[in-house]
Short mmCIF file of C-alpha atoms in Angstrom, two decimals:
data_model
loop_
_atom_site.label_atom_id
_atom_site.label_comp_id
_atom_site.label_asym_id
_atom_site.label_seq_id
_atom_site.Cartn_x
_atom_site.Cartn_y
_atom_site.Cartn_z
CA MET A 1 -21.85 0.80 -22.30
CA TYR A 2 -18.11 0.36 -22.00
CA GLU A 3 -16.95 -3.24 -22.07
CA VAL A 4 -14.61 -4.55 -19.37
CA GLN A 5 -12.20 -7.25 -20.47
CA GLN A 6 -9.40 -9.28 -18.95
CA LEU A 7 -6.20 -7.96 -20.48
CA ARG A 8 -3.87 -10.02 -22.64
CA ILE A 9 -0.32 -9.43 -21.51
CA ASN A 10 1.77 -8.73 -24.57
CA TYR A 11 4.27 -6.05 -25.56
CA LYS A 12 1.50 -3.70 -26.67
CA THR A 13 -0.31 -3.96 -23.32
CA LEU A 14 2.88 -3.51 -21.32
CA GLU A 15 3.73 -0.43 -23.35
CA GLU A 16 0.26 0.96 -22.70
CA PHE A 17 0.67 0.31 -18.96
CA LYS A 18 3.45 2.94 -18.91
CA GLN A 19 0.78 5.63 -19.37
CA PHE A 20 -0.64 4.79 -15.92
CA LYS A 21 0.79 6.45 -12.80
CA GLN A 22 0.79 3.26 -10.77
CA TYR A 23 3.27 1.44 -13.02
CA GLY A 24 5.57 -0.56 -10.78
CA LEU A 25 7.27 -3.85 -9.95
CA GLN A 26 4.26 -5.87 -11.03
CA GLU A 27 4.47 -4.58 -14.60
CA LEU A 28 8.26 -4.86 -14.69
CA SER A 29 8.00 -8.46 -13.60
CA MET A 30 5.57 -9.23 -16.44
CA LEU A 31 7.95 -7.58 -18.87
CA GLU A 32 10.75 -9.82 -17.61
CA GLU A 33 8.57 -12.87 -18.11
CA LEU A 34 7.85 -11.85 -21.69
CA ASN A 35 11.51 -11.18 -22.37
CA ALA A 36 12.30 -14.64 -20.98
CA GLN A 37 10.45 -16.06 -23.99
CA ILE A 38 7.15 -16.87 -22.38
CA SER A 39 4.71 -16.57 -25.25
CA GLU A 40 2.74 -13.38 -25.57
CA ASN A 41 -0.78 -13.45 -24.12
CA GLU A 42 0.00 -16.44 -21.92
CA ILE A 43 1.08 -14.68 -18.73
CA HIS A 44 -1.42 -15.04 -15.93
CA SER A 45 -2.66 -11.53 -15.32
CA PRO A 46 -5.06 -10.06 -12.78
CA PHE A 47 -5.54 -6.97 -14.99
CA TYR A 48 -8.89 -5.92 -16.39
CA GLY A 49 -9.41 -2.87 -18.53
CA ILE A 50 -11.51 -0.81 -20.88
CA TYR A 51 -10.50 0.03 -24.44
CA ILE A 52 -11.79 2.97 -26.40
CA GLY A 53 -11.02 2.17 -30.00
CA ASN A 54 -7.65 0.47 -29.92
CA ARG A 55 -6.45 2.27 -26.80
CA LEU A 56 -6.37 1.05 -23.19
CA VAL A 57 -7.82 3.96 -21.20
CA ALA A 58 -8.72 2.43 -17.81
CA ARG A 59 -7.53 -0.54 -15.82
CA MET A 60 -7.56 -2.31 -12.46
CA SER A 61 -6.10 -5.40 -10.88
CA LEU A 62 -8.52 -7.88 -9.38
CA TYR A 63 -7.38 -10.86 -7.32
CA ARG A 64 -9.41 -13.50 -5.51
CA GLN A 65 -8.09 -14.06 -1.99
CA SER A 66 -8.88 -17.34 -0.26
CA LYS A 67 -11.03 -17.58 2.85
CA LYS A 68 -7.86 -18.38 4.81
CA HIS A 69 -6.56 -14.85 4.12
CA ASP A 70 -9.77 -13.08 5.05
CA HIS A 71 -9.35 -10.84 8.09
CA TYR A 72 -11.96 -8.32 6.97
CA PHE A 73 -15.39 -9.91 6.59
CA LYS A 74 -18.01 -11.77 8.61
CA PRO A 75 -18.50 -14.63 8.05
CA HIS A 76 -14.93 -15.23 6.81
CA GLN A 77 -14.99 -16.01 3.12
CA PRO A 78 -13.12 -15.58 -0.16
CA TYR A 79 -12.99 -11.95 -1.24
CA LEU A 80 -11.66 -9.80 -4.06
CA GLU A 81 -8.75 -7.46 -3.68
CA VAL A 82 -8.77 -4.47 -6.08
CA TRP A 83 -5.70 -2.35 -6.76
CA LYS A 84 -4.28 -0.07 -9.45
CA LEU A 85 -7.73 1.21 -10.39
CA GLU A 86 -6.89 4.09 -12.69
CA VAL A 87 -8.43 5.99 -15.59
CA LEU A 88 -6.19 8.02 -17.91
CA GLN A 89 -6.70 11.70 -17.19
CA GLU A 90 -8.31 12.70 -20.47
CA PHE A 91 -10.88 9.89 -20.10
CA GLN A 92 -11.93 10.70 -16.54
CA SER A 93 -15.48 11.74 -15.54
CA LYS A 94 -17.04 9.36 -18.09
CA GLY A 95 -17.94 6.68 -15.55
CA LEU A 96 -15.12 4.30 -16.52
CA GLY A 97 -13.92 3.84 -12.93
CA THR A 98 -17.49 3.18 -11.86
CA ARG A 99 -17.86 0.67 -14.68
CA LEU A 100 -14.76 -1.25 -13.53
CA ILE A 101 -15.96 -1.40 -9.93
CA GLU A 102 -19.44 -2.50 -11.00
CA TYR A 103 -17.71 -5.29 -12.89
CA ALA A 104 -15.80 -6.28 -9.72
CA LYS A 105 -19.03 -6.25 -7.71
CA SER A 106 -20.72 -8.54 -10.26
CA PHE A 107 -18.78 -11.52 -8.82
CA ASN A 108 -20.91 -11.02 -5.68
CA LEU A 109 -17.91 -11.41 -3.38
CA PRO A 110 -16.85 -8.86 -0.75
CA ILE A 111 -14.18 -6.45 -1.98
CA LYS A 112 -11.22 -4.87 -0.24
CA THR A 113 -9.10 -2.05 -1.58
CA ASN A 114 -6.40 0.27 -0.24
CA PRO A 115 -7.25 3.53 -2.00
CA ARG A 116 -4.75 6.10 -3.07
CA VAL A 117 -4.71 9.30 -1.09
CA HIS A 118 -7.54 11.71 -2.13
CA SER A 119 -9.72 9.04 -3.77
CA ASN A 120 -11.97 8.32 -0.77
CA GLN A 121 -14.89 10.24 -2.23
CA PHE A 122 -15.02 7.88 -5.22
CA TRP A 123 -14.96 4.76 -3.04
CA THR A 124 -17.63 6.13 -0.73
CA LYS A 125 -19.85 6.84 -3.72
CA MET A 126 -19.33 3.21 -4.77
CA GLY A 127 -20.62 2.01 -1.39
CA PHE A 128 -17.27 1.22 0.23
CA VAL A 129 -16.75 1.92 3.95
CA PRO A 130 -13.49 2.43 5.85
CA ALA A 131 -12.33 -0.64 7.80
CA ALA A 132 -11.88 -0.32 11.55
CA TYR A 133 -8.13 0.26 11.62
CA ASP A 134 -6.11 -2.60 13.08
CA LEU A 135 -2.39 -1.90 13.45
CA GLU A 136 -1.12 -5.44 13.03
CA ARG A 137 -3.33 -6.12 10.01
CA ASP A 138 -3.30 -2.76 8.26
CA LEU A 139 0.08 -1.12 8.96
CA GLY A 140 0.25 1.72 6.41
CA GLU A 141 -2.98 0.81 4.61
CA ASN A 142 -6.31 2.62 4.73
CA PRO A 143 -8.58 -0.27 3.76
CA MET A 144 -12.00 0.41 2.27
CA LEU A 145 -14.49 -2.47 2.11
CA TRP A 146 -17.60 -3.36 0.17
CA CYS A 147 -20.01 -6.10 1.24
CA PRO A 148 -22.66 -7.85 -0.84
CA GLU A 149 -25.95 -8.72 0.85
CA GLY A 150 -25.61 -11.01 3.84
CA VAL A 151 -21.98 -10.07 4.55
CA SER A 152 -20.65 -7.52 7.05
CA THR A 153 -17.24 -6.23 8.04
CA SER A 154 -15.52 -8.26 10.74
CA LYS A 155 -15.50 -5.52 13.36
CA MET B 1 22.81 15.19 14.98
CA TYR B 2 19.02 15.05 14.93
CA GLU B 3 17.54 12.89 17.65
CA VAL B 4 14.95 10.23 16.76
CA GLN B 5 12.34 9.53 19.41
CA GLN B 6 9.30 7.34 19.81
CA LEU B 7 6.31 9.68 19.69
CA ARG B 8 3.90 10.19 22.56
CA ILE B 9 0.38 10.09 21.21
CA ASN B 10 -1.49 13.05 22.60
CA TYR B 11 -3.67 15.78 21.12
CA LYS B 12 -0.64 17.87 20.19
CA THR B 13 0.99 15.00 18.27
CA LEU B 14 -2.25 14.09 16.47
CA GLU B 15 -2.71 17.72 15.47
CA GLU B 16 0.87 17.80 14.13
CA PHE B 17 0.22 14.58 12.15
CA LYS B 18 -2.28 16.53 10.02
CA GLN B 19 0.65 18.35 8.40
CA PHE B 20 1.82 15.07 6.84
CA LYS B 21 0.42 13.92 3.50
CA GLN B 22 0.03 10.31 4.56
CA TYR B 23 -2.52 11.10 7.30
CA GLY B 24 -5.11 8.32 7.24
CA LEU B 25 -7.17 5.74 9.12
CA GLN B 26 -4.30 4.94 11.46
CA GLU B 27 -4.23 8.49 12.83
CA LEU B 28 -8.03 8.76 12.92
CA SER B 29 -8.16 5.57 14.94
CA MET B 30 -5.68 6.97 17.49
CA LEU B 31 -7.78 10.13 17.74
CA GLU B 32 -10.83 7.99 18.49
CA GLU B 33 -8.94 6.16 21.20
CA LEU B 34 -7.96 9.46 22.81
CA ASN B 35 -11.51 10.77 22.60
CA ALA B 36 -12.67 7.55 24.27
CA GLN B 37 -10.85 8.75 27.40
CA ILE B 38 -7.73 6.65 27.10
CA SER B 39 -5.12 8.78 28.85
CA GLU B 40 -2.85 10.90 26.72
CA ASN B 41 0.58 9.41 25.99
CA GLU B 42 -0.60 5.86 26.75
CA ILE B 43 -1.64 4.71 23.30
CA HIS B 44 0.69 2.11 21.84
CA SER B 45 2.22 3.81 18.83
CA PRO B 46 4.63 2.63 16.16
CA PHE B 47 5.50 6.24 15.31
CA TYR B 48 8.99 7.65 15.58
CA GLY B 49 9.90 11.18 14.70
CA ILE B 50 12.31 14.09 14.79
CA TYR B 51 11.54 17.42 16.45
CA ILE B 52 13.20 20.69 15.56
CA GLY B 53 12.53 22.95 18.49
CA ASN B 54 9.01 22.12 19.58
CA ARG B 55 7.84 21.05 16.12
CA LEU B 56 7.49 17.55 14.67
CA VAL B 57 9.13 17.80 11.24
CA ALA B 58 9.71 14.16 10.20
CA ARG B 59 8.15 10.84 11.10
CA MET B 60 7.86 7.17 10.22
CA SER B 61 6.03 4.11 11.47
CA LEU B 62 8.13 1.13 12.45
CA TYR B 63 6.60 -2.25 13.30
CA ARG B 64 8.27 -5.51 14.20
CA GLN B 65 6.73 -8.41 12.27
CA SER B 66 7.11 -11.90 13.65
CA LYS B 67 9.08 -14.64 11.92
CA LYS B 68 5.76 -16.31 11.08
CA HIS B 69 4.85 -13.37 8.82
CA ASP B 70 8.19 -13.26 7.01
CA HIS B 71 7.86 -14.06 3.30
CA TYR B 72 10.75 -11.83 2.24
CA PHE B 73 14.02 -12.91 3.85
CA LYS B 74 16.33 -15.91 4.04
CA PRO B 75 16.56 -17.39 6.60
CA HIS B 76 13.02 -16.49 7.70
CA GLN B 77 13.16 -14.21 10.72
CA PRO B 78 11.51 -11.27 12.44
CA TYR B 79 11.79 -8.09 10.42
CA LEU B 80 10.81 -4.44 10.56
CA GLU B 81 8.12 -2.90 8.41
CA VAL B 82 8.54 0.83 7.73
CA TRP B 83 5.71 3.04 6.44
CA LYS B 84 4.67 6.68 6.40
CA LEU B 85 8.26 7.89 6.22
CA GLU B 86 7.83 11.57 5.52
CA VAL B 87 9.67 14.83 6.05
CA LEU B 88 7.74 18.12 5.95
CA GLN B 89 8.57 19.90 2.73
CA GLU B 90 10.44 22.88 4.20
CA PHE B 91 12.71 20.52 6.18
CA GLN B 92 13.66 18.25 3.29
CA SER B 93 17.25 17.83 2.01
CA LYS B 94 18.68 18.06 5.55
CA GLY B 95 19.20 14.32 5.94
CA LEU B 96 16.19 13.78 8.24
CA GLY B 97 14.79 10.88 6.19
CA THR B 98 18.24 9.30 6.15
CA ARG B 99 18.50 9.75 9.92
CA LEU B 100 15.18 7.95 10.45
CA ILE B 101 16.19 5.02 8.26
CA GLU B 102 19.57 4.76 9.95
CA TYR B 103 17.67 4.55 13.20
CA ALA B 104 15.53 1.71 11.81
CA LYS B 105 18.67 -0.10 10.61
CA SER B 106 20.21 0.16 14.08
CA PHE B 107 17.95 -2.68 15.30
CA ASN B 108 19.96 -4.93 12.96
CA LEU B 109 16.83 -6.62 11.62
CA PRO B 110 15.91 -6.84 7.92
CA ILE B 111 13.55 -4.08 6.79
CA LYS B 112 10.69 -4.08 4.33
CA THR B 113 8.92 -1.03 2.98
CA ASN B 114 6.40 -0.26 0.24
CA PRO B 115 7.65 3.11 -1.03
CA ARG B 116 5.44 5.83 -2.38
CA VAL B 117 5.63 6.42 -6.10
CA HIS B 118 8.73 8.46 -7.10
CA SER B 119 10.73 7.76 -3.93
CA ASN B 120 12.74 4.81 -5.24
CA GLN B 121 15.90 6.87 -5.60
CA PHE B 122 15.95 7.57 -1.86
CA TRP B 123 15.49 3.92 -0.94
CA THR B 124 18.15 2.80 -3.37
CA LYS B 125 20.57 5.31 -1.84
CA MET B 126 19.74 3.80 1.55
CA GLY B 127 20.75 0.33 0.31
CA PHE B 128 17.27 -1.08 -0.31
CA VAL B 129 16.67 -3.38 -3.29
CA PRO B 130 13.38 -4.19 -5.06
CA ALA B 131 11.84 -7.51 -4.08
CA ALA B 132 11.24 -10.10 -6.81
CA TYR B 133 7.57 -9.40 -7.46
CA ASP B 134 5.23 -12.16 -6.32
CA LEU B 135 1.58 -11.62 -7.26
CA GLU B 136 -0.01 -13.46 -4.35
CA ARG B 137 2.25 -11.85 -1.78
CA ASP B 138 2.63 -8.35 -3.17
CA LEU B 139 -0.60 -7.48 -5.03
CA GLY B 140 -0.37 -3.69 -5.50
CA GLU B 141 2.82 -3.24 -3.49
CA ASN B 142 6.32 -2.48 -4.79
CA PRO B 143 8.33 -3.87 -1.88
CA MET B 144 11.86 -2.63 -1.26
CA LEU B 145 14.06 -4.63 1.12
CA TRP B 146 17.16 -4.04 3.22
CA CYS B 147 19.23 -6.86 4.67
CA PRO B 148 21.77 -6.72 7.49
CA GLU B 149 24.89 -8.88 7.19
CA GLY B 150 24.19 -12.60 6.92
CA VAL B 151 20.65 -12.13 5.59
CA SER B 152 19.46 -12.24 1.99
CA THR B 153 16.14 -11.82 0.21
CA SER B 154 14.11 -14.99 -0.11
CA LYS B 155 14.21 -15.15 -3.90
#
């Protein structure tokens, strides 16, 4: 069973992040923080990942939103936002993505994600359902939602 | 000069939307509204596009956010959110994307977008700058911002 762990943000991790397609402003901002002399491993990071040997091969970001920001679930409550779920190509089809999402589900909070194009099949398999599109809330997003027992989507 | 027009949402437009890569829940939701007997051309749509002959070859969504939702600009003010900017492949490199963004700028409001991966060069050319990444606000986004005269980014 692959172990999911919260990632320590240091130069090694940030270098490994460059292997992932969804590298962006978030990673650049952490690099700036490190360069500004914040000690390694002390940056607050929402990243979780799976190592095989010494190598980071899968990752996701996981962030707890407050009840105040919930426009997706009924009753309104805190929920988890997942983004940048990605498995390096040569490590795909081993269940690593599934393992990360099972980890996210283990908090027993509802989950919202905005999947990349062409990944809907994966999210459906994981029990996520498309949100009822709301222009003002969703704009360019295609939200997919997962509800633990006793929770439903807000419309 | 290519003319930008707000799109009428009817079965022809929704069929043309399928040619664009960023087809998603937003379009499916408009199709449902049409199927539910709302008259053609009466759906409120944030889509603008360019026709060449009778064919829709470029489009974007453009939505005015209220001052209350502004966490990007100084002073806080209403701004435009742009998404799903896309030019059909065979019509690229003709300046159609530029024309659409010039149209968006003509409202003289600040603009925020969350560009697709690998499109940063275009946005930079159009005068957009990366936002200072803020975890709670931006999550998985890589916001790029454009400011009219007298406006700056909020940090």
